[in-house]
Every structure is written in C-alpha cells, then in structure tokens.
Short mmCIF file of C-alpha atoms and ligand atoms in Angstrom, two decimals:
data_model
loop_
_atom_site.label_atom_id
_atom_site.label_comp_id
_atom_site.label_asym_id
_atom_site.label_seq_id
_atom_site.Cartn_x
_atom_site.Cartn_y
_atom_site.Cartn_z
CA MET X 1 182.16 68.09 234.45
CA THR X 2 180.86 69.12 230.99
CA GLU X 3 179.97 66.17 228.80
CA ILE X 4 181.99 65.89 225.57
CA LEU X 5 179.61 66.08 222.60
CA ASN X 6 182.10 66.46 219.73
CA PRO X 7 181.50 63.17 217.87
CA PHE X 8 185.16 62.74 216.88
CA ARG X 9 186.31 63.21 220.49
CA ILE X 10 183.74 60.57 221.44
CA ALA X 11 185.01 58.21 218.71
CA GLN X 12 188.60 58.72 219.94
CA GLN X 13 187.55 58.21 223.53
CA GLN X 14 185.84 54.94 222.60
CA LEU X 15 188.95 53.81 220.70
CA ASP X 16 191.23 54.77 223.65
CA HIS X 17 189.11 52.63 225.90
CA ALA X 18 189.33 49.63 223.51
CA ALA X 19 193.08 50.16 222.98
CA GLU X 20 193.65 50.05 226.73
CA LYS X 21 191.59 46.88 227.16
CA LEU X 22 193.36 45.21 224.21
CA GLY X 23 196.77 46.40 225.40
CA LEU X 24 197.56 47.92 221.96
CA ASP X 25 201.08 49.25 221.51
CA ASP X 26 201.44 53.06 221.24
CA ALA X 27 202.00 53.18 217.46
CA THR X 28 198.96 51.04 216.62
CA HIS X 29 196.85 53.03 219.07
CA GLU X 30 197.95 56.37 217.56
CA LEU X 31 197.42 55.10 213.99
CA LEU X 32 193.87 54.03 214.79
CA ARG X 33 193.02 57.35 216.51
CA TRP X 34 193.25 59.38 213.25
CA PRO X 35 191.98 59.25 209.65
CA MET X 36 194.72 58.10 207.27
CA GLN X 37 193.57 60.56 204.58
CA GLU X 38 191.12 63.47 204.49
CA LEU X 39 190.07 65.85 201.75
CA LYS X 40 188.23 69.15 202.21
CA VAL X 41 186.68 70.57 199.04
CA THR X 42 184.98 73.83 198.03
CA MET X 43 182.43 73.52 195.23
CA PRO X 44 180.87 76.35 193.21
CA VAL X 45 177.44 75.22 191.98
CA ARG X 46 175.11 77.11 189.63
CA MET X 47 171.64 77.50 191.16
CA ASP X 48 168.43 77.47 189.09
CA ASP X 49 168.14 81.27 189.36
CA GLY X 50 171.51 81.69 187.63
CA ASN X 51 173.44 82.62 190.81
CA THR X 52 176.40 80.56 191.99
CA ARG X 53 176.48 79.15 195.52
CA VAL X 54 179.63 77.80 197.09
CA PHE X 55 179.33 74.54 199.06
CA HIS X 56 181.89 72.91 201.34
CA GLY X 57 182.38 69.16 201.55
CA PHE X 58 184.62 66.42 202.89
CA ARG X 59 185.74 62.90 202.01
CA ILE X 60 187.74 60.87 204.47
CA GLN X 61 189.45 57.48 204.20
CA TYR X 62 189.90 56.54 207.86
CA ASN X 63 191.65 53.18 207.60
CA THR X 64 192.11 50.84 204.64
CA ALA X 65 194.13 48.01 206.21
CA ARG X 66 191.30 45.48 205.70
CA GLY X 67 190.21 46.71 202.24
CA PRO X 68 189.01 49.76 200.27
CA ALA X 69 187.32 52.48 202.33
CA LYS X 70 183.53 52.27 202.51
CA GLY X 71 181.08 54.80 203.84
CA GLY X 72 178.12 57.03 203.06
CA ILE X 73 177.83 60.65 201.98
CA ARG X 74 175.70 62.89 204.18
CA TRP X 75 174.12 66.17 203.14
CA HIS X 76 173.35 68.13 206.26
CA PRO X 77 173.44 71.81 207.34
CA ASP X 78 175.32 70.90 210.56
CA GLU X 79 177.98 68.72 208.90
CA THR X 80 181.52 69.31 210.17
CA ILE X 81 184.92 67.74 209.56
CA ASP X 82 184.69 66.17 213.02
CA THR X 83 181.31 64.56 212.32
CA VAL X 84 182.73 63.06 209.14
CA ARG X 85 185.89 61.89 210.94
CA ALA X 86 183.85 60.20 213.65
CA LEU X 87 181.55 58.52 211.16
CA ALA X 88 184.54 57.36 209.10
CA ALA X 89 186.07 55.83 212.25
CA TRP X 90 182.79 54.09 213.06
CA MET X 91 182.66 52.73 209.48
CA THR X 92 186.10 51.19 210.04
CA TRP X 93 184.86 49.37 213.16
CA LYS X 94 181.59 48.50 211.44
CA THR X 95 183.06 46.74 208.41
CA SER X 96 185.41 44.97 210.79
CA VAL X 97 182.81 43.84 213.31
CA VAL X 98 180.73 42.22 210.54
CA ASP X 99 183.96 40.88 209.06
CA ILE X 100 183.62 42.09 205.46
CA PRO X 101 186.87 42.85 203.57
CA LEU X 102 186.56 46.66 203.58
CA GLY X 103 187.95 49.62 205.48
CA GLY X 104 186.14 52.74 206.67
CA GLY X 105 185.44 56.12 205.08
CA LYS X 106 182.81 58.85 205.05
CA GLY X 107 181.81 61.97 203.16
CA GLY X 108 179.67 64.99 203.79
CA VAL X 109 178.45 68.22 202.23
CA ILE X 110 177.32 71.19 204.33
CA CYS X 111 173.95 72.03 202.79
CA ASN X 112 170.24 71.97 203.43
CA PRO X 113 168.83 69.60 200.78
CA LYS X 114 165.30 70.70 201.68
CA GLU X 115 166.15 74.09 200.10
CA LEU X 116 167.53 72.58 196.86
CA THR X 117 165.60 71.68 193.73
CA ASP X 118 166.26 68.37 191.97
CA THR X 119 168.35 70.05 189.28
CA GLU X 120 170.42 71.84 191.94
CA LYS X 121 170.91 68.53 193.77
CA GLU X 122 172.12 66.93 190.55
CA ARG X 123 174.65 69.72 189.95
CA LEU X 124 175.85 69.47 193.56
CA ALA X 125 176.19 65.65 193.31
CA ARG X 126 178.25 65.97 190.12
CA ALA X 127 180.36 68.79 191.57
CA TYR X 128 181.14 66.63 194.61
CA VAL X 129 182.39 63.75 192.43
CA ARG X 130 184.49 66.12 190.32
CA ALA X 131 186.02 67.44 193.55
CA VAL X 132 186.69 64.18 195.44
CA GLY X 133 186.64 61.69 192.52
CA ARG X 134 190.39 61.20 192.49
CA THR X 135 190.20 59.58 195.93
CA LEU X 136 187.30 57.28 194.92
CA GLY X 137 187.32 53.96 193.06
CA VAL X 138 186.45 50.28 193.55
CA THR X 139 189.94 49.58 194.83
CA LYS X 140 190.22 52.81 196.86
CA ASP X 141 187.00 54.13 198.36
CA VAL X 142 183.36 53.33 197.66
CA PRO X 143 180.67 55.78 198.88
CA ALA X 144 176.97 55.08 199.53
CA PRO X 145 173.81 56.97 200.56
CA ASP X 146 173.38 58.32 204.09
CA VAL X 147 171.40 61.11 205.76
CA TYR X 148 169.50 63.09 203.08
CA THR X 149 171.20 61.40 200.13
CA THR X 150 169.30 58.96 197.91
CA PRO X 151 169.71 56.24 195.24
CA GLN X 152 169.05 58.96 192.62
CA ILE X 153 171.93 61.03 193.99
CA MET X 154 174.15 57.89 193.86
CA ALA X 155 173.11 57.39 190.21
CA TRP X 156 174.19 60.95 189.29
CA MET X 157 177.45 60.47 191.17
CA MET X 158 178.21 57.15 189.44
CA ASP X 159 177.39 58.71 186.07
CA GLU X 160 179.73 61.63 186.73
CA TYR X 161 182.53 59.27 187.79
CA GLU X 162 182.04 57.14 184.66
CA THR X 163 181.99 60.26 182.50
CA LEU X 164 185.31 61.34 184.02
CA THR X 165 186.94 57.92 183.57
CA GLY X 166 185.26 56.97 180.28
CA GLU X 167 184.54 53.46 181.60
CA HIS X 168 181.77 51.58 183.36
CA HIS X 169 182.41 51.42 187.12
CA PRO X 170 179.10 50.51 188.76
CA GLY X 171 180.99 49.32 191.86
CA VAL X 172 182.39 52.81 192.52
CA ILE X 173 179.29 53.66 194.54
CA THR X 174 176.59 51.55 196.20
CA GLY X 175 172.96 52.15 197.05
CA LYS X 176 172.26 52.76 193.34
CA PRO X 177 168.83 52.22 191.78
CA ILE X 178 168.41 48.55 190.76
CA PRO X 179 168.25 49.14 186.94
CA ILE X 180 171.79 50.57 186.94
CA GLY X 181 173.56 48.07 189.18
CA GLY X 182 171.86 48.41 192.56
CA SER X 183 171.26 45.33 194.67
CA GLN X 184 168.01 43.70 195.64
CA GLY X 185 167.38 44.30 199.33
CA ARG X 186 169.56 47.43 199.71
CA GLY X 187 166.63 49.75 200.46
CA ASP X 188 165.71 48.15 203.79
CA ALA X 189 169.06 46.49 204.59
CA THR X 190 170.06 48.73 207.52
CA ALA X 191 166.76 48.21 209.30
CA ARG X 192 166.60 44.50 208.41
CA GLY X 193 170.10 43.94 209.81
CA GLY X 194 169.00 45.80 212.97
CA ILE X 195 165.92 43.61 213.33
CA TYR X 196 168.04 40.46 212.82
CA VAL X 197 170.29 41.45 215.74
CA VAL X 198 167.29 42.45 217.88
CA ARG X 199 165.98 38.93 217.30
CA GLU X 200 169.35 37.44 218.31
CA ALA X 201 169.43 39.68 221.41
CA ALA X 202 165.91 38.66 222.43
CA ASN X 203 166.92 34.99 222.10
CA ALA X 204 170.05 35.58 224.18
CA LEU X 205 168.01 37.39 226.85
CA GLY X 206 165.21 34.80 226.70
CA ILE X 207 162.47 37.35 225.95
CA ASP X 208 159.54 37.04 223.55
CA LEU X 209 159.01 40.10 221.36
CA LYS X 210 155.62 39.06 219.95
CA ASP X 211 153.20 41.97 220.61
CA ALA X 212 155.94 43.81 222.49
CA ALA X 213 156.28 47.58 221.97
CA MET X 214 158.85 49.29 219.74
CA THR X 215 159.56 53.03 219.68
CA ILE X 216 161.29 54.81 216.83
CA GLN X 217 163.01 58.18 216.92
CA GLY X 218 163.57 59.34 213.31
CA PHE X 219 160.88 57.96 211.01
CA GLY X 220 163.01 58.21 207.85
CA ASN X 221 164.48 55.45 205.69
CA ALA X 222 165.91 53.28 208.48
CA GLY X 223 163.10 54.06 210.94
CA GLN X 224 160.22 53.27 208.59
CA HIS X 225 161.71 49.97 207.46
CA ALA X 226 162.46 49.00 211.08
CA ALA X 227 158.79 49.55 211.93
CA ARG X 228 157.65 47.41 209.01
CA ILE X 229 160.18 44.58 209.44
CA GLY X 230 159.84 44.61 213.25
CA ARG X 231 156.12 44.05 212.76
CA ASP X 232 156.52 41.42 210.00
CA LEU X 233 159.42 39.37 211.38
CA LEU X 234 158.99 39.77 215.14
CA GLY X 235 155.28 40.64 215.51
CA MET X 236 156.07 43.85 217.40
CA LYS X 237 153.69 46.81 217.67
CA LEU X 238 154.70 50.42 217.06
CA LEU X 239 154.15 52.50 220.20
CA ALA X 240 155.54 55.85 219.03
CA ALA X 241 157.49 57.41 216.18
CA SER X 242 158.96 60.84 215.51
CA ASP X 243 160.81 63.01 213.03
CA SER X 244 162.45 66.43 213.16
CA LYS X 245 159.03 68.10 213.47
CA GLY X 246 157.72 66.06 216.42
CA GLY X 247 156.28 62.66 217.33
CA VAL X 248 153.10 60.61 217.63
CA TYR X 249 152.10 58.06 220.27
CA ASN X 250 149.38 55.45 220.76
CA PRO X 251 149.64 52.93 223.65
CA ASN X 252 147.52 50.47 221.65
CA GLY X 253 149.85 50.53 218.65
CA ILE X 254 150.09 52.56 215.45
CA ASP X 255 149.20 51.28 211.96
CA VAL X 256 152.67 51.22 210.37
CA GLU X 257 151.65 51.33 206.69
CA ALA X 258 149.16 54.15 207.27
CA LEU X 259 151.77 56.16 209.19
CA ILE X 260 154.30 55.69 206.36
CA ASP X 261 151.65 56.89 203.85
CA HIS X 262 150.90 59.89 206.06
CA LYS X 263 154.62 60.73 206.37
CA ILE X 264 155.08 60.49 202.60
CA ARG X 265 152.00 62.63 201.91
CA THR X 266 152.56 65.34 204.52
CA GLY X 267 156.31 65.16 205.13
CA GLN X 268 155.82 64.56 208.86
CA VAL X 269 154.41 62.03 211.34
CA SER X 270 152.65 64.75 213.34
CA GLY X 271 148.90 64.98 212.85
CA PHE X 272 148.47 61.25 212.18
CA THR X 273 145.02 59.96 213.03
CA ASP X 274 144.37 58.13 216.36
CA THR X 275 147.59 59.30 217.97
CA ASP X 276 148.59 61.82 220.61
CA PRO X 277 151.48 64.21 219.98
CA ILE X 278 154.72 63.48 221.85
CA THR X 279 158.00 65.36 221.91
CA ASN X 280 161.24 63.75 220.76
CA GLU X 281 162.54 63.98 224.33
CA ALA X 282 159.49 62.26 225.90
CA LEU X 283 159.46 59.56 223.22
CA LEU X 284 162.93 58.39 224.23
CA GLU X 285 161.75 57.87 227.80
CA LEU X 286 158.74 55.64 227.02
CA ASP X 287 158.48 52.19 228.58
CA THR X 288 159.16 49.98 225.56
CA ALA X 289 160.74 46.61 224.72
CA VAL X 290 162.90 48.00 221.91
CA LEU X 291 163.91 51.62 221.36
CA PHE X 292 165.35 52.49 217.94
CA PRO X 293 167.16 55.83 217.78
CA ALA X 294 167.18 56.30 213.98
CA ALA X 295 167.88 60.03 213.54
CA LEU X 296 171.04 61.85 214.64
CA GLU X 297 173.93 61.75 217.15
CA ASN X 298 173.92 62.51 220.88
CA VAL X 299 170.24 62.08 221.65
CA ILE X 300 170.86 59.86 224.69
CA THR X 301 173.11 61.75 227.11
CA ALA X 302 173.99 61.69 230.82
CA LYS X 303 170.95 63.94 231.30
CA ASN X 304 168.23 61.65 229.96
CA ALA X 305 169.90 58.21 230.27
CA PRO X 306 168.52 57.68 233.81
CA GLU X 307 165.02 58.02 232.31
CA ILE X 308 165.51 55.53 229.45
CA ARG X 309 163.19 52.58 230.07
CA CYS X 310 163.68 50.16 227.16
CA THR X 311 164.88 46.54 227.45
CA ILE X 312 166.87 46.61 224.19
CA LEU X 313 168.36 49.77 222.68
CA CYS X 314 168.98 49.15 218.98
CA GLU X 315 171.09 52.02 217.64
CA LEU X 316 170.14 52.37 213.99
CA ALA X 317 171.50 55.93 214.01
CA ASN X 318 175.22 56.55 214.25
CA GLY X 319 176.44 57.80 217.63
CA PRO X 320 173.09 58.35 219.36
CA THR X 321 174.49 57.55 222.84
CA THR X 322 177.29 59.41 224.63
CA PRO X 323 179.92 57.46 226.64
CA GLU X 324 178.58 58.87 229.93
CA ALA X 325 175.09 57.72 228.99
CA ASP X 326 176.48 54.30 228.10
CA ASP X 327 177.68 53.67 231.64
CA ILE X 328 174.32 54.70 233.04
CA LEU X 329 172.48 52.37 230.63
CA TYR X 330 174.80 49.50 231.56
CA ASP X 331 174.04 50.00 235.25
CA LYS X 332 170.33 50.06 234.42
CA ASN X 333 170.66 46.72 232.59
CA VAL X 334 169.59 48.13 229.22
CA PHE X 335 170.87 45.73 226.54
CA VAL X 336 172.59 48.01 224.01
CA LEU X 337 173.07 46.92 220.40
CA PRO X 338 175.80 49.44 219.50
CA ASP X 339 175.46 51.48 216.32
CA PHE X 340 178.26 49.93 214.32
CA LEU X 341 176.82 46.46 214.91
CA ALA X 342 173.10 47.35 214.86
CA ASN X 343 173.18 49.38 211.64
CA ALA X 344 175.76 47.29 209.75
CA GLY X 345 173.08 45.72 207.53
CA GLY X 346 173.34 48.64 205.10
CA VAL X 347 177.06 48.33 204.56
CA THR X 348 176.77 44.55 204.37
CA VAL X 349 174.32 44.73 201.46
CA SER X 350 176.41 47.56 199.97
CA TYR X 351 179.30 45.12 200.01
CA LEU X 352 177.10 42.47 198.36
CA GLU X 353 176.14 45.09 195.75
CA GLN X 354 179.80 45.75 195.03
CA VAL X 355 180.53 42.02 194.75
CA GLN X 356 177.67 41.65 192.23
CA ASN X 357 178.92 44.68 190.26
CA THR X 358 182.38 43.15 190.10
CA TYR X 359 181.01 39.74 189.04
CA ASN X 360 178.55 41.43 186.67
CA LEU X 361 176.11 38.79 187.94
CA TYR X 362 173.10 39.58 190.12
CA TRP X 363 171.44 37.67 192.99
CA ASN X 364 167.76 37.49 193.95
CA LEU X 365 166.27 38.91 197.15
CA GLU X 366 166.26 35.54 198.90
CA GLU X 367 170.01 35.17 198.39
CA ILE X 368 170.65 38.69 199.72
CA HIS X 369 168.50 38.12 202.84
CA TRP X 370 170.20 34.82 203.53
CA ARG X 371 173.69 36.33 203.26
CA LEU X 372 172.71 39.36 205.36
CA LYS X 373 171.16 37.20 208.08
CA ASP X 374 174.24 34.99 208.21
CA THR X 375 176.60 37.98 208.47
CA MET X 376 174.57 39.71 211.20
CA ARG X 377 174.11 36.53 213.19
CA ASN X 378 177.84 35.75 213.12
CA ALA X 379 178.70 39.32 214.09
CA PHE X 380 176.25 39.29 216.99
CA ALA X 381 177.61 35.91 218.17
CA SER X 382 181.25 37.12 218.24
CA VAL X 383 180.30 40.28 220.11
CA LEU X 384 178.09 38.44 222.61
CA GLU X 385 180.83 35.90 223.23
CA MET X 386 183.38 38.65 223.86
CA SER X 387 180.91 40.45 226.13
CA ARG X 388 180.21 37.34 228.21
CA ASN X 389 183.80 36.09 228.35
CA SER X 390 185.24 39.45 229.34
CA VAL X 391 182.22 40.58 231.41
CA ILE X 392 181.92 43.87 229.52
CA HIS X 393 178.97 45.56 227.86
CA MET X 394 178.12 45.02 224.22
CA ARG X 395 179.61 48.29 222.92
CA ASP X 396 182.97 47.57 224.54
CA ALA X 397 182.82 43.99 223.27
CA ALA X 398 182.04 45.16 219.72
CA TYR X 399 184.96 47.59 219.89
CA LEU X 400 187.34 44.91 221.10
CA VAL X 401 186.32 42.51 218.32
CA ALA X 402 186.50 45.21 215.61
CA VAL X 403 189.61 47.08 216.73
CA ALA X 404 191.57 43.85 217.26
CA ARG X 405 190.84 42.81 213.65
CA VAL X 406 191.93 46.18 212.20
CA ALA X 407 195.04 46.24 214.41
CA GLU X 408 195.92 42.73 213.25
CA ALA X 409 195.58 43.79 209.58
CA CYS X 410 197.83 46.83 210.19
CA LYS X 411 200.39 44.58 211.85
CA LEU X 412 200.28 41.94 209.09
CA ARG X 413 200.89 44.69 206.50
CA GLY X 414 203.94 45.82 208.45
CA TRP X 415 202.51 49.28 209.18
CA VAL X 416 203.13 48.98 212.89
P1 NAD F 1 166.70 59.75 206.72
O1 NAD F 1 167.10 61.10 206.32
O2 NAD F 1 165.91 58.92 205.79
O3 NAD F 1 165.85 59.84 208.06
C1 NAD F 1 166.22 60.59 209.17
C2 NAD F 1 164.94 60.90 209.92
O4 NAD F 1 165.31 61.51 211.16
C3 NAD F 1 164.02 61.89 209.19
O5 NAD F 1 162.69 61.45 209.28
C4 NAD F 1 164.20 63.20 209.99
O6 NAD F 1 163.03 64.00 209.99
C5 NAD F 1 164.47 62.65 211.37
N1 NAD F 1 165.14 63.61 212.24
C6 NAD F 1 166.07 64.54 211.92
N2 NAD F 1 166.39 65.26 213.01
C7 NAD F 1 165.66 64.76 214.04
C8 NAD F 1 165.56 65.07 215.40
N3 NAD F 1 166.28 66.05 215.93
N4 NAD F 1 164.70 64.34 216.15
C9 NAD F 1 163.97 63.34 215.61
N5 NAD F 1 164.02 63.00 214.32
C10 NAD F 1 164.87 63.71 213.54
O7 NAD F 1 168.04 59.02 207.20
P2 NAD F 1 168.29 57.46 207.40
O8 NAD F 1 168.95 56.94 206.18
O9 NAD F 1 167.07 56.80 207.91
O10 NAD F 1 169.42 57.50 208.54
C11 NAD F 1 169.08 57.67 209.91
C12 NAD F 1 170.28 57.32 210.78
O11 NAD F 1 170.69 56.01 210.49
C13 NAD F 1 171.51 58.20 210.59
O12 NAD F 1 172.20 58.34 211.81
C14 NAD F 1 172.34 57.41 209.62
O13 NAD F 1 173.71 57.76 209.72
C15 NAD F 1 172.06 56.02 210.12
N6 NAD F 1 172.33 54.99 209.12
C16 NAD F 1 171.59 54.90 207.97
C17 NAD F 1 171.91 53.93 207.05
C18 NAD F 1 171.10 53.72 205.78
O14 NAD F 1 171.44 52.81 205.02
N7 NAD F 1 170.03 54.48 205.55
C19 NAD F 1 172.97 53.06 207.29
C20 NAD F 1 173.69 53.16 208.47
C21 NAD F 1 173.35 54.15 209.38
#
C-alpha cells in the first residue's frame, strides 16, 4: 500500500483516530476534520528591478472555539493549501494540549525567500497583510513567525496592520522584535519548551541525560537553540547536526557555539572543522539518546522508521513522522514527544507576548521561563497520564487530551 504523505490527509487521519477513541459524535467529528475559514490570496509585488511578480498565499483559521486563532506564517517554495490546513489543525491541538485560551490557524506564502532582497521581502510582507488583514486581529487571529519568516518580517506586518487601522495593535502579531512589543524569551522558546519536555520524559523513563548524545536534523532557529539549551540545561553533547545542504558528525561531540558561528558565517553546517560529513538520511538513523527533527514534514516514514535508534524522539518540526512510522516507533519502544506538544513552547511564549501587549506591561526573562516551564510540565503530565491510563502512545494521548478539550468548547458554545 502506498503511504499517504499529504500532510492534511495525515492530520485528518490522526483526528479520525482520536475521534474514534473518544467516541465523538458525527457532527463534532466532521467539524473538527475541516478548517472553519480559509482565505487564498494573490499578491502582485514590485521587485527591485521594476518588474512585478505575483505571489500566492493562504491564511486559515482552523478552529476558534477555545479563543482567537493562533499560528505562524511560512514562506516556502513548496507551500500548498494542504500544508497550511494541516499546520492550522496541528495549531488547534497544540494550543489545546498546553491549555492556553487560543484556537488554531496558519498562513503561508509560496516563495523562495533566499531569492528575495530585504526590500522585496518587506513589500511581500506588507502585501500579505493588505491581502489577509481583514481576517486578522487580537480577537480574531494572531500570526507569528515560522519557517523562513523572522521578527523583522513580523515588525513590517504589524506596521502595515497598524497603518491600515490607524491604531496601535502590537498584539496582532507575535514574535516581534523586543523594542516594539516582543517578549523576552521568544527567540528560543520553541526549543526551550522542547528541552523542558525532554527533561520530563527522561525523568518519567528514569534515564540520565548528562553526557548523553543528541542529534539535530535542521540546524535553524529551533535546532540551534535546542543544541545550546540541551547542553546548558541537561548537559547533553551534540553528536550530529544538518541543514538542507547536508550534515556533520563527530562521535566525541561537536562544539555547539562554534558550529552556530560557522553556520551563520557560511550559511551551512557542512565543512565544519573536526567533523565528518553525514547525509540527512544517515543522521536520522544514528544511535542517540535524543533525536530532534527540526526541519520539515515527513522525514521519518515507514521506510526508515525501522532504522531509527533514538531513545526519545522530540519532534521540534511539525509533522516529521508519518502515521505508519509512528506504529513502527511504538513497537520499537521509541518514546515520542509529538510535535504539537514538543514544539508548543513557541506558541506558549507567543501567548505570553500577546498577554503583555494587552496589559501594556512587560515581564522579565525569569518570569517568562517560569511560566513556560510550568505550562510545558503540566501539558506533559496530562499527556503522560492519559498515555499510561489508556495504555496508548504519547501522540495518541496528546490527541485525546487536545481534541477532547476543543470538542468540549464546541459543545459548550452550542455548535454541536
Ligand atoms: P528555520 O528556517 O530557522 O530552520 C529550518 C532549518 O531546516 C534550516 O537550517 C534549513 O536549512 C533546514 N532544512 C530545510 N530543509 C531541510 C532538509 N530537507 N533536511 C535537513 N534540513 C533541512 O525554521 P525553524 O523556525 O527552526 O523551524 C523548524 C521547524 O520547527 C519547522 O517544522 C517549524 O514549523 C517548526 N516550528 C518552529 C517554531 C519556531 O518558533 N521557530 C515553532 C513551532 C514549530
């Protein structure tokens, strides 16, 4: 049988599975299988050479029963409506599993940001807000950075939104630079949240991670911070890391700061001193305590799952594991920290950013870390409890916790 790799089909399949286990009625199940609102936009943007290029983008509000939609904006050449739908669904389960009062949404633009100058990026960011701005707002839908979008891009987007409305609305978008309403601790929040749940998982499994190996696929924002915080908080050593151009490996450990410097200077991890090259495929199969997929979807499939040899799989990326691969990992006793739990640190601090914007009062880093740790620890505990009580793996348990909360909110509102 051919494995389904369309991310939205996977998201629906995962929901179907949870709906069956929860015994959801047909209407609630159908409601939760689809985005409640989606917008497709076409944006003409003037390039630096005077020509106009036409870009296509999306913004989706998947479910808002628990609060305004929340979710990042991705700029990627392979973006599709189905990728955005799937990611918007996962945002809905993510805000629910960490129990913050928000729904799920997502946005995307089909483009290759590596081919755009800064001025072209600014014009594209502003064009996107002009196109989808009517569906955004602190009480409606609040975007954030994601793959290939940055705090600077969020700043341009917020500015465009405020220009359109003629009012200050710093809470309309999160992941902003700190001087214009960003939060302390947002930059490394996704990775930090992931490391907090890895620590909880290690405690639950009774394993010591000091000097244990970690492997990172996708040495970008989330991946680099995971390497640094994994070293600082858990004492782990970096065995291998990769990006879209290839990977590097050293069984004795890689100097994290020096590798980050090298990546910033050269734009790639390849060629880093004292390391051997390794392919992205081989990196995933290394014997390691914690494997962090931190790049794109569908990298662990039925094909390579039998070769995965980590103890804990911490999914910083969205959708890195297919359902078929999941079953194989479960049988192999790999402890999976599912994406929408493992990478919920980013949205949690985004939520804290929005709260601060609304208060117009700002917290220090210590306060943010404390609140993030508390949220991640509580989320992990509810999922672990569900997993142990129902004898199901962590992804199923996370789905049951999250979907049950969204279904309850839909019911309380009288939607179903
Ligand atoms: P990023 O753009 O900073 O980094 C992505 C990295 O992955 C880059 O180094 C890129 O070279 C690498 N990459 C791309 N294609 C690859 C491939 N085929 N093989 C190996 N590496 C590849 O993005 P990010 O913000 O670090 O996000 C990474 C993942 O984490 C995404 O799935 C994103 O949706 C998810 N995520 C990020 C955040 C956040 O706050 N940054 C929050 C939640 C989820």
